[in-house]
Amino acid sequence: MPVSRRGVLAGAAAGGGLLVAWWLVPRAYGTPLVAAKGEHVFGAWLKIAADGVVTVAVPQLEMGQGITTLLPQIVAHELGADWRQIAVEPAPVSGAYGNVPLAQKWIALWDPLAAGLSARTDALMATRFAGAQRFNATAEGTSLPAYEMSCREAAAAARAMLAQEAASRWGVTWEECEVEGGFVIHGERRASFGELAEAAAGYSPHDPPPLRPEPLREAPLPADSDQAPAYPRIDLPSKVDGSWRFAGDVRLPGMVFASIRHGPTDGSELTGFDRDAAGEIRGLAGIVESKRWLAVAAETWWSADAALEAMKPKFAVSAPVSSNEIAAKLDTFLTGGEGFIIAETGFGAAAMTRVDMARRYEIEPHHAAPVETATAAARFADGRLDLWLASQAPEQARIAAARAIGIATEDVALYPMPAGGSFDARLEHDHAIEIALIARELAKDGPRPVQLTWPRRDELIRSRPRPPAWLLLGAQLSGADDGAIDALRVRIATPPAAREFGQRLFGNLTTMAAIRETSGQPDPLACEGAVPPYELPGVVVEHVPVEIGLPVGRVRGNSHGPTTFAIESFIDEIAAKYGREPLSFRMAMLGNDVRLAACLQRAAQLAGWDGGADQSGQGLACARIGDGPEAARIACIATARQGEGGVRVIQLAAAADIGRIVNHDIARQQIEGGLVFGMGIALGNPVKLRSGMPENRDYAGLGLPLLADCPAMRIEFIASEAPPADPGELGAVVAPPAIANALFSATGLRLRRLPLLSDGI
């Protein structure tokens, strides 16, 4: 009888005994940090130098969210260091930095057969997978849940070791010593970290580490506060003066620069190009052709791109898709396709015996479009590949690059670089594969480093947008003529985007192969946020998986964006039809969620909420992202006004509950950035496809908000004792429905498609 791993696990779990599997056995990972001259390593997270500088390893991609400040800040607080003596370095890819919470959330993507046996089994599997596979991906706002305690424990252990060394010199017990400001102190005696580090590094760390009684916490500040942050961003000065190095800033001796042309669709094949046309371009270093793309390397990137333009590569395209075809498929499947129930609350489907009100909402694909296009540098020599690139999943990028050129993963060294934005675009690793192939080809004439930078055109062609989603919401209302919702059905026609992405990331499949592998599969992760944050007697969510022929992926907010837009627009429509004030209508449905209620009340105060009366131009929306006490909450009120240039959003007021605040300044920046991102989703231009190609292939065509378009913002946080939650997605999710509801208030027009001005106004 064939035995599967799922069978073994299920049998062990059902038997009630110890769950035994070789791959669940705990593993220990040595410190991956290497000490430079004068430095001393204290575990996997920090080094202390003779001059007192404390260097903190950061295993997450810095892409503007401030992780290179947050983790060092936690270390500095727990260690007792002066913030001015803190430095950072990107952590090498290592099992010591496994992102267990993300591995557990994505377990259905990397091991769908074994997922869901039990919460304990999933946790054990995730822990083992994250370490053994060196999975330290940056996504889903999991950095603090994954690494805060590890940073605290490492810093607490180092603090005790420093105190032990000082105590041994002074003839006192180490528990009598205080550690603060970069010094160990006992009475009038003081010793700096630098003078203690060498000897202290030889002590054995305490097990368990002596943690401080309370974790780091910052109090919420008023919306108009100009108080300077206690922990200013580490990356801010270098970003202001231009010395911060992104992937595009890497320079190596003898480096050449490459540009690339991809076919219109993922199934395109390169059929020809005019090689002779490149002969007039000076400084050419090589031409590299692949089945689906053409690249040129030259002494400057501009020369390489000009050569590609002159060579006019041609591609054969099979079954190119258009936006109209995608819309037609979604329309057909929304009403007639097979649906899979993926979530039920309360009485579920049984609660709905009729539909009293129904509305349909349409969400176009949305591209991440980070400022820095896909960029990577590489050097191939003696069978080894060195990579410099920004990646949210560095180990998966290493594996993909190694497989592409037929070498072992251990022969690929990846040097993590920050990203100029990402919004989940750098979870994909196409550029890692391409730079590996280009570097290997150029190395045939002798090792030569090369840097690949995608043109904006190719970034839009090859990016996997957030999938389009057509949603049909139906409500059964009470007979009291007050709009109270007795039951809600949410039907979502959208591709199984998370499963498709998982096949690319973990299965290393091509995009078209990933689409075929996941076709027709229900995908709960592709429909997150469809269960509203309200306590309703019955809710049922159906996913109708649709194959649209367009590869899709992850973009900031992910599925919470479409689902929150539809739900909050629908709630507003019900309130308007029955003459209910939108704020009190929502408050009445919140049940025991006092945290979201507090957000709604505070947002109303910040905005001067007038009840959302006709022509007031104010629109309200709220959202909850996550489950349990770790969930983040936000309420937002948008204010729109009619002007000479049309309707304009003049203010966004938001109140958020993100649990314990670690860095108030960064949290506020994340909310502000998310609100602007959400404005781009709401008011930008849709990326329309014609014959597989985007009609707009430059930044200007996206219609993203300029600085002059940004409204006044009033943002406050609610004081909370809950665990810290990520603020990065909240603004992007809540802004579009708030703006849509504000436009209805200002104009009387109900816009049910994103972007809101897709069909004019």
Short mmCIF file of N, CA and C in Angstrom, two decimals, residues 341-496:
data_model
loop_
_atom_site.label_atom_id
_atom_site.label_comp_id
_atom_site.label_asym_id
_atom_site.label_seq_id
_atom_site.Cartn_x
_atom_site.Cartn_y
_atom_site.Cartn_z
N ILE A 341 -17.90 27.25 -1.24
CA ILE A 341 -18.03 27.95 0.03
C ILE A 341 -16.70 27.87 0.77
N ILE A 342 -16.10 29.03 1.06
CA ILE A 342 -14.81 29.06 1.74
C ILE A 342 -14.90 29.66 3.13
N ALA A 343 -16.03 30.25 3.48
CA ALA A 343 -16.17 30.81 4.83
C ALA A 343 -17.66 30.92 5.16
N GLU A 344 -18.00 30.60 6.40
CA GLU A 344 -19.35 30.77 6.92
C GLU A 344 -19.26 31.21 8.37
N THR A 345 -20.09 32.14 8.75
CA THR A 345 -20.18 32.54 10.16
C THR A 345 -21.65 32.56 10.57
N GLY A 346 -21.87 32.46 11.86
CA GLY A 346 -23.23 32.43 12.36
C GLY A 346 -24.00 31.25 11.80
N PHE A 347 -25.19 31.50 11.28
CA PHE A 347 -26.00 30.44 10.69
C PHE A 347 -25.60 30.13 9.25
N GLY A 348 -24.60 30.89 8.73
CA GLY A 348 -24.07 30.61 7.40
C GLY A 348 -25.12 30.72 6.32
N ALA A 349 -25.01 29.82 5.32
CA ALA A 349 -25.91 29.86 4.18
C ALA A 349 -27.36 29.62 4.59
N ALA A 350 -27.57 28.89 5.68
CA ALA A 350 -28.93 28.58 6.10
C ALA A 350 -29.70 29.82 6.54
N ALA A 351 -28.98 30.90 6.88
CA ALA A 351 -29.65 32.11 7.36
C ALA A 351 -30.34 32.86 6.24
N MET A 352 -29.90 32.63 4.99
CA MET A 352 -30.45 33.41 3.88
C MET A 352 -31.53 32.61 3.16
N THR A 353 -32.75 33.10 3.25
CA THR A 353 -33.87 32.47 2.55
C THR A 353 -34.37 33.32 1.39
N ARG A 354 -33.91 34.56 1.33
CA ARG A 354 -34.30 35.43 0.23
C ARG A 354 -33.22 36.52 0.08
N VAL A 355 -33.25 37.25 -1.01
CA VAL A 355 -32.34 38.37 -1.25
C VAL A 355 -33.18 39.63 -1.40
N ASP A 356 -33.04 40.54 -0.46
CA ASP A 356 -33.80 41.78 -0.49
C ASP A 356 -33.06 42.90 -1.21
N MET A 357 -31.75 42.80 -1.23
CA MET A 357 -30.96 43.83 -1.91
C MET A 357 -29.67 43.20 -2.38
N ALA A 358 -29.29 43.48 -3.61
CA ALA A 358 -28.06 42.92 -4.16
C ALA A 358 -27.36 43.99 -5.00
N ARG A 359 -26.04 43.97 -4.95
CA ARG A 359 -25.24 44.89 -5.75
C ARG A 359 -24.00 44.16 -6.26
N ARG A 360 -23.51 44.63 -7.38
CA ARG A 360 -22.33 44.03 -8.00
C ARG A 360 -21.22 45.07 -8.05
N TYR A 361 -20.00 44.64 -7.74
CA TYR A 361 -18.83 45.52 -7.73
C TYR A 361 -17.73 44.90 -8.57
N GLU A 362 -17.03 45.75 -9.31
CA GLU A 362 -16.00 45.28 -10.23
C GLU A 362 -14.68 45.96 -9.92
N ILE A 363 -13.64 45.15 -9.75
CA ILE A 363 -12.31 45.67 -9.42
C ILE A 363 -11.35 45.26 -10.51
N GLU A 364 -10.74 46.24 -11.16
CA GLU A 364 -9.79 45.99 -12.24
C GLU A 364 -8.46 45.50 -11.65
N PRO A 365 -7.62 44.87 -12.49
CA PRO A 365 -6.26 44.52 -12.03
C PRO A 365 -5.51 45.79 -11.60
N HIS A 366 -4.65 45.65 -10.61
CA HIS A 366 -3.85 46.80 -10.17
C HIS A 366 -2.40 46.37 -10.03
N HIS A 367 -1.50 47.17 -10.59
CA HIS A 367 -0.07 46.86 -10.59
C HIS A 367 0.63 47.52 -9.40
N ALA A 368 1.64 46.85 -8.88
CA ALA A 368 2.41 47.41 -7.78
C ALA A 368 3.16 48.66 -8.22
N ALA A 369 3.82 48.61 -9.39
CA ALA A 369 4.51 49.75 -9.98
C ALA A 369 5.43 50.48 -9.01
N PRO A 370 6.38 49.78 -8.35
CA PRO A 370 7.32 50.49 -7.48
C PRO A 370 8.21 51.43 -8.29
N VAL A 371 8.76 52.43 -7.63
CA VAL A 371 9.60 53.41 -8.32
C VAL A 371 10.81 52.73 -8.95
N GLU A 372 11.47 51.85 -8.19
CA GLU A 372 12.64 51.14 -8.72
C GLU A 372 12.16 49.90 -9.46
N THR A 373 12.41 49.85 -10.76
CA THR A 373 12.03 48.67 -11.52
C THR A 373 12.94 47.50 -11.11
N ALA A 374 12.59 46.30 -11.56
CA ALA A 374 13.37 45.11 -11.21
C ALA A 374 14.83 45.31 -11.61
N THR A 375 15.72 45.18 -10.64
CA THR A 375 17.14 45.44 -10.85
C THR A 375 17.96 44.42 -10.09
N ALA A 376 19.03 43.93 -10.72
CA ALA A 376 19.90 42.96 -10.07
C ALA A 376 21.28 43.04 -10.71
N ALA A 377 22.29 42.75 -9.92
CA ALA A 377 23.66 42.65 -10.42
C ALA A 377 24.19 41.25 -10.12
N ALA A 378 25.10 40.78 -10.96
CA ALA A 378 25.62 39.42 -10.77
C ALA A 378 27.03 39.32 -11.32
N ARG A 379 27.75 38.35 -10.77
CA ARG A 379 29.09 37.98 -11.27
C ARG A 379 29.17 36.47 -11.24
N PHE A 380 29.50 35.87 -12.38
CA PHE A 380 29.61 34.41 -12.48
C PHE A 380 31.06 34.06 -12.78
N ALA A 381 31.67 33.28 -11.91
CA ALA A 381 33.07 32.91 -12.09
C ALA A 381 33.34 31.60 -11.34
N ASP A 382 34.09 30.71 -12.00
CA ASP A 382 34.51 29.44 -11.38
C ASP A 382 33.32 28.65 -10.84
N GLY A 383 32.21 28.67 -11.57
CA GLY A 383 31.05 27.89 -11.17
C GLY A 383 30.26 28.46 -10.02
N ARG A 384 30.58 29.70 -9.62
CA ARG A 384 29.86 30.33 -8.51
C ARG A 384 29.21 31.62 -9.00
N LEU A 385 28.06 31.92 -8.42
CA LEU A 385 27.30 33.10 -8.81
C LEU A 385 27.13 34.00 -7.60
N ASP A 386 27.51 35.26 -7.74
CA ASP A 386 27.27 36.28 -6.72
C ASP A 386 26.12 37.15 -7.21
N LEU A 387 25.13 37.36 -6.36
CA LEU A 387 23.94 38.13 -6.71
C LEU A 387 23.76 39.31 -5.77
N TRP A 388 23.46 40.46 -6.34
CA TRP A 388 23.08 41.63 -5.56
C TRP A 388 21.69 42.04 -6.04
N LEU A 389 20.69 41.86 -5.20
CA LEU A 389 19.34 42.22 -5.62
C LEU A 389 18.45 42.41 -4.41
N ALA A 390 17.32 43.12 -4.65
CA ALA A 390 16.30 43.27 -3.62
C ALA A 390 15.29 42.15 -3.80
N SER A 391 15.07 41.38 -2.76
CA SER A 391 14.13 40.27 -2.84
C SER A 391 13.38 40.14 -1.53
N GLN A 392 12.08 39.98 -1.61
CA GLN A 392 11.29 39.72 -0.42
C GLN A 392 11.38 38.26 0.01
N ALA A 393 11.85 37.41 -0.88
CA ALA A 393 12.02 35.98 -0.57
C ALA A 393 13.39 35.55 -1.08
N PRO A 394 14.48 35.93 -0.38
CA PRO A 394 15.83 35.74 -0.91
C PRO A 394 16.22 34.29 -1.15
N GLU A 395 15.81 33.38 -0.28
CA GLU A 395 16.21 31.99 -0.49
C GLU A 395 15.53 31.41 -1.73
N GLN A 396 14.29 31.78 -1.97
CA GLN A 396 13.61 31.30 -3.17
C GLN A 396 14.25 31.91 -4.42
N ALA A 397 14.75 33.14 -4.32
CA ALA A 397 15.46 33.75 -5.45
C ALA A 397 16.77 33.01 -5.71
N ARG A 398 17.48 32.64 -4.64
CA ARG A 398 18.73 31.87 -4.80
C ARG A 398 18.47 30.54 -5.50
N ILE A 399 17.43 29.85 -5.04
CA ILE A 399 17.10 28.54 -5.62
C ILE A 399 16.77 28.68 -7.10
N ALA A 400 15.96 29.70 -7.43
CA ALA A 400 15.56 29.89 -8.83
C ALA A 400 16.76 30.22 -9.70
N ALA A 401 17.65 31.08 -9.22
CA ALA A 401 18.83 31.45 -10.00
C ALA A 401 19.75 30.25 -10.21
N ALA A 402 19.93 29.46 -9.16
CA ALA A 402 20.80 28.28 -9.26
C ALA A 402 20.24 27.28 -10.27
N ARG A 403 18.95 27.02 -10.21
CA ARG A 403 18.34 26.06 -11.14
C ARG A 403 18.43 26.56 -12.58
N ALA A 404 18.32 27.86 -12.76
CA ALA A 404 18.32 28.42 -14.11
C ALA A 404 19.64 28.15 -14.84
N ILE A 405 20.76 28.15 -14.09
CA ILE A 405 22.05 27.96 -14.75
C ILE A 405 22.70 26.63 -14.35
N GLY A 406 21.95 25.78 -13.67
CA GLY A 406 22.42 24.42 -13.41
C GLY A 406 23.53 24.29 -12.41
N ILE A 407 23.50 25.09 -11.34
CA ILE A 407 24.49 24.94 -10.27
C ILE A 407 23.76 24.70 -8.96
N ALA A 408 24.52 24.32 -7.95
CA ALA A 408 23.92 24.07 -6.63
C ALA A 408 23.55 25.40 -5.96
N THR A 409 22.50 25.36 -5.16
CA THR A 409 22.09 26.58 -4.44
C THR A 409 23.21 27.09 -3.56
N GLU A 410 24.01 26.17 -2.99
CA GLU A 410 25.12 26.57 -2.12
C GLU A 410 26.19 27.35 -2.88
N ASP A 411 26.16 27.28 -4.21
CA ASP A 411 27.14 28.01 -5.03
C ASP A 411 26.62 29.38 -5.44
N VAL A 412 25.51 29.79 -4.87
CA VAL A 412 24.97 31.12 -5.12
C VAL A 412 25.05 31.93 -3.83
N ALA A 413 25.75 33.05 -3.88
CA ALA A 413 25.82 33.98 -2.75
C ALA A 413 24.93 35.17 -3.06
N LEU A 414 23.96 35.44 -2.19
CA LEU A 414 23.04 36.54 -2.41
C LEU A 414 23.31 37.63 -1.38
N TYR A 415 23.53 38.83 -1.89
CA TYR A 415 23.77 39.99 -1.04
C TYR A 415 22.50 40.85 -1.05
N PRO A 416 21.73 40.84 0.05
CA PRO A 416 20.44 41.54 0.05
C PRO A 416 20.61 43.04 -0.08
N MET A 417 19.83 43.64 -0.95
CA MET A 417 19.83 45.09 -1.15
C MET A 417 18.45 45.64 -0.82
N PRO A 418 18.37 46.88 -0.36
CA PRO A 418 17.05 47.48 -0.14
C PRO A 418 16.32 47.68 -1.47
N ALA A 419 15.01 47.85 -1.38
CA ALA A 419 14.20 48.09 -2.58
C ALA A 419 13.63 49.50 -2.54
N GLY A 420 13.57 50.12 -3.69
CA GLY A 420 12.91 51.42 -3.82
C GLY A 420 11.43 51.21 -3.97
N GLY A 421 10.78 50.79 -2.89
CA GLY A 421 9.40 50.35 -2.95
C GLY A 421 9.36 48.90 -3.37
N SER A 422 8.25 48.25 -3.14
CA SER A 422 8.06 46.88 -3.60
C SER A 422 6.59 46.57 -3.69
N PHE A 423 5.87 46.73 -2.56
CA PHE A 423 4.42 46.47 -2.53
C PHE A 423 4.12 45.05 -2.99
N ASP A 424 5.05 44.14 -2.66
CA ASP A 424 4.98 42.70 -2.94
C ASP A 424 5.47 42.32 -4.33
N ALA A 425 5.88 43.29 -5.15
CA ALA A 425 6.41 42.95 -6.48
C ALA A 425 7.69 42.13 -6.38
N ARG A 426 8.47 42.34 -5.31
CA ARG A 426 9.76 41.66 -5.21
C ARG A 426 9.65 40.30 -4.52
N LEU A 427 8.42 39.81 -4.38
CA LEU A 427 8.26 38.40 -4.04
C LEU A 427 8.50 37.52 -5.26
N GLU A 428 8.41 38.12 -6.44
CA GLU A 428 8.70 37.40 -7.68
C GLU A 428 10.21 37.43 -7.93
N HIS A 429 10.73 36.43 -8.66
CA HIS A 429 12.18 36.37 -8.84
C HIS A 429 12.61 36.20 -10.29
N ASP A 430 11.81 36.72 -11.23
CA ASP A 430 12.19 36.65 -12.64
C ASP A 430 13.54 37.31 -12.90
N HIS A 431 13.76 38.48 -12.26
CA HIS A 431 15.02 39.20 -12.51
C HIS A 431 16.22 38.43 -11.98
N ALA A 432 16.03 37.61 -10.94
CA ALA A 432 17.13 36.79 -10.45
C ALA A 432 17.50 35.72 -11.47
N ILE A 433 16.51 35.12 -12.09
CA ILE A 433 16.76 34.10 -13.12
C ILE A 433 17.45 34.74 -14.32
N GLU A 434 16.94 35.88 -14.76
CA GLU A 434 17.48 36.52 -15.96
C GLU A 434 18.91 37.00 -15.76
N ILE A 435 19.21 37.61 -14.62
CA ILE A 435 20.57 38.10 -14.41
C ILE A 435 21.55 36.93 -14.30
N ALA A 436 21.10 35.80 -13.76
CA ALA A 436 21.96 34.62 -13.69
C ALA A 436 22.31 34.13 -15.08
N LEU A 437 21.32 34.05 -15.96
CA LEU A 437 21.56 33.60 -17.32
C LEU A 437 22.45 34.58 -18.09
N ILE A 438 22.21 35.87 -17.92
CA ILE A 438 23.02 36.88 -18.61
C ILE A 438 24.46 36.83 -18.12
N ALA A 439 24.65 36.74 -16.79
CA ALA A 439 26.01 36.70 -16.24
C ALA A 439 26.76 35.47 -16.72
N ARG A 440 26.10 34.34 -16.77
CA ARG A 440 26.77 33.11 -17.24
C ARG A 440 27.17 33.24 -18.71
N GLU A 441 26.29 33.82 -19.53
CA GLU A 441 26.60 33.97 -20.95
C GLU A 441 27.77 34.92 -21.16
N LEU A 442 27.77 36.05 -20.46
CA LEU A 442 28.87 37.01 -20.62
C LEU A 442 30.18 36.45 -20.09
N ALA A 443 30.12 35.54 -19.12
CA ALA A 443 31.33 34.98 -18.53
C ALA A 443 32.08 34.05 -19.49
N LYS A 444 31.46 33.70 -20.60
CA LYS A 444 32.15 32.83 -21.57
C LYS A 444 33.37 33.52 -22.16
N ASP A 445 33.37 34.85 -22.15
CA ASP A 445 34.52 35.61 -22.61
C ASP A 445 35.37 36.12 -21.45
N GLY A 446 35.17 35.52 -20.29
CA GLY A 446 35.89 35.94 -19.09
C GLY A 446 34.94 36.55 -18.10
N PRO A 447 35.11 36.28 -16.79
CA PRO A 447 34.19 36.79 -15.77
C PRO A 447 34.05 38.31 -15.86
N ARG A 448 32.82 38.75 -15.86
CA ARG A 448 32.55 40.19 -15.93
C ARG A 448 31.24 40.48 -15.24
N PRO A 449 31.23 41.31 -14.21
CA PRO A 449 29.97 41.61 -13.54
C PRO A 449 29.03 42.40 -14.44
N VAL A 450 27.74 42.18 -14.25
CA VAL A 450 26.74 42.84 -15.08
C VAL A 450 25.56 43.21 -14.21
N GLN A 451 24.95 44.33 -14.54
CA GLN A 451 23.75 44.78 -13.83
C GLN A 451 22.60 44.87 -14.82
N LEU A 452 21.48 44.25 -14.47
CA LEU A 452 20.27 44.27 -15.29
C LEU A 452 19.25 45.20 -14.65
N THR A 453 18.71 46.10 -15.46
CA THR A 453 17.63 46.98 -15.02
C THR A 453 16.51 46.92 -16.04
N TRP A 454 15.33 46.53 -15.59
CA TRP A 454 14.18 46.48 -16.49
C TRP A 454 13.72 47.89 -16.85
N PRO A 455 13.41 48.16 -18.12
CA PRO A 455 12.72 49.41 -18.44
C PRO A 455 11.33 49.42 -17.82
N ARG A 456 10.75 50.60 -17.66
CA ARG A 456 9.41 50.69 -17.09
C ARG A 456 8.41 49.87 -17.90
N ARG A 457 8.56 49.88 -19.22
CA ARG A 457 7.66 49.10 -20.08
C ARG A 457 7.64 47.64 -19.65
N ASP A 458 8.82 47.08 -19.42
CA ASP A 458 8.90 45.66 -19.08
C ASP A 458 8.45 45.39 -17.66
N GLU A 459 8.62 46.35 -16.78
CA GLU A 459 8.10 46.19 -15.41
C GLU A 459 6.58 46.02 -15.44
N LEU A 460 5.90 46.80 -16.29
CA LEU A 460 4.45 46.70 -16.37
C LEU A 460 4.01 45.45 -17.13
N ILE A 461 4.78 45.07 -18.14
CA ILE A 461 4.43 43.87 -18.91
C ILE A 461 4.59 42.62 -18.06
N ARG A 462 5.69 42.54 -17.29
CA ARG A 462 6.03 41.32 -16.58
C ARG A 462 5.52 41.28 -15.15
N SER A 463 5.06 42.40 -14.64
CA SER A 463 4.55 42.37 -13.26
C SER A 463 3.26 41.58 -13.22
N ARG A 464 3.02 40.93 -12.10
CA ARG A 464 1.77 40.20 -11.90
C ARG A 464 0.85 41.07 -11.06
N PRO A 465 -0.16 41.66 -11.67
CA PRO A 465 -1.01 42.59 -10.93
C PRO A 465 -1.87 41.88 -9.90
N ARG A 466 -2.40 42.66 -8.98
CA ARG A 466 -3.45 42.14 -8.11
C ARG A 466 -4.59 41.73 -9.02
N PRO A 467 -5.15 40.54 -8.81
CA PRO A 467 -6.12 40.03 -9.78
C PRO A 467 -7.39 40.85 -9.82
N PRO A 468 -8.04 40.90 -10.98
CA PRO A 468 -9.37 41.51 -11.02
C PRO A 468 -10.35 40.65 -10.24
N ALA A 469 -11.38 41.28 -9.74
CA ALA A 469 -12.39 40.55 -8.98
C ALA A 469 -13.75 41.17 -9.25
N TRP A 470 -14.69 40.33 -9.59
CA TRP A 470 -16.08 40.75 -9.72
C TRP A 470 -16.81 40.17 -8.51
N LEU A 471 -17.52 41.00 -7.76
CA LEU A 471 -18.18 40.56 -6.53
C LEU A 471 -19.67 40.84 -6.60
N LEU A 472 -20.44 39.89 -6.18
CA LEU A 472 -21.89 40.02 -6.08
C LEU A 472 -22.28 39.86 -4.62
N LEU A 473 -22.83 40.92 -4.03
CA LEU A 473 -23.24 40.90 -2.63
C LEU A 473 -24.75 40.93 -2.54
N GLY A 474 -25.30 40.03 -1.77
CA GLY A 474 -26.74 39.99 -1.56
C GLY A 474 -27.04 39.97 -0.07
N ALA A 475 -28.07 40.70 0.33
CA ALA A 475 -28.42 40.79 1.75
C ALA A 475 -29.88 40.46 1.96
N GLN A 476 -30.14 39.74 3.03
CA GLN A 476 -31.50 39.55 3.53
C GLN A 476 -31.67 40.51 4.69
N LEU A 477 -32.66 41.39 4.57
CA LEU A 477 -32.84 42.44 5.56
C LEU A 477 -34.03 42.13 6.46
N SER A 478 -33.99 42.70 7.64
CA SER A 478 -35.09 42.48 8.59
C SER A 478 -36.35 43.18 8.08
N GLY A 479 -37.47 42.81 8.62
CA GLY A 479 -38.73 43.43 8.19
C GLY A 479 -39.03 44.73 8.88
N ALA A 480 -38.09 45.26 9.65
CA ALA A 480 -38.36 46.46 10.44
C ALA A 480 -38.15 47.75 9.65
N ASP A 481 -37.82 47.64 8.37
CA ASP A 481 -37.62 48.79 7.50
C ASP A 481 -36.51 49.72 8.01
N ASP A 482 -35.52 49.13 8.68
CA ASP A 482 -34.40 49.93 9.15
C ASP A 482 -33.08 49.50 8.51
N GLY A 483 -33.15 48.57 7.57
CA GLY A 483 -31.95 48.14 6.86
C GLY A 483 -31.10 47.15 7.61
N ALA A 484 -31.55 46.68 8.77
CA ALA A 484 -30.75 45.73 9.54
C ALA A 484 -30.53 44.46 8.72
N ILE A 485 -29.29 43.97 8.72
CA ILE A 485 -28.92 42.82 7.89
C ILE A 485 -29.06 41.54 8.69
N ASP A 486 -29.89 40.63 8.19
CA ASP A 486 -30.05 39.33 8.83
C ASP A 486 -29.08 38.30 8.24
N ALA A 487 -28.76 38.43 6.98
CA ALA A 487 -27.86 37.48 6.34
C ALA A 487 -27.17 38.16 5.17
N LEU A 488 -25.95 37.73 4.90
CA LEU A 488 -25.15 38.31 3.82
C LEU A 488 -24.48 37.20 3.03
N ARG A 489 -24.57 37.28 1.72
CA ARG A 489 -23.87 36.34 0.84
C ARG A 489 -22.90 37.14 -0.03
N VAL A 490 -21.65 36.70 -0.05
CA VAL A 490 -20.61 37.33 -0.86
C VAL A 490 -20.11 36.31 -1.86
N ARG A 491 -20.26 36.62 -3.13
CA ARG A 491 -19.82 35.72 -4.19
C ARG A 491 -18.73 36.43 -4.98
N ILE A 492 -17.55 35.81 -5.07
CA ILE A 492 -16.38 36.46 -5.65
C ILE A 492 -15.87 35.64 -6.84
N ALA A 493 -15.86 36.26 -8.00
CA ALA A 493 -15.26 35.65 -9.19
C ALA A 493 -13.88 36.26 -9.37
N THR A 494 -12.86 35.46 -9.16
CA THR A 494 -11.48 35.93 -9.25
C THR A 494 -10.57 34.73 -9.40
N PRO A 495 -9.39 34.90 -10.00
CA PRO A 495 -8.47 33.76 -10.11
C PRO A 495 -7.99 33.30 -8.74
N PRO A 496 -7.57 32.04 -8.63
CA PRO A 496 -6.97 31.56 -7.37
C PRO A 496 -5.55 32.10 -7.24
#
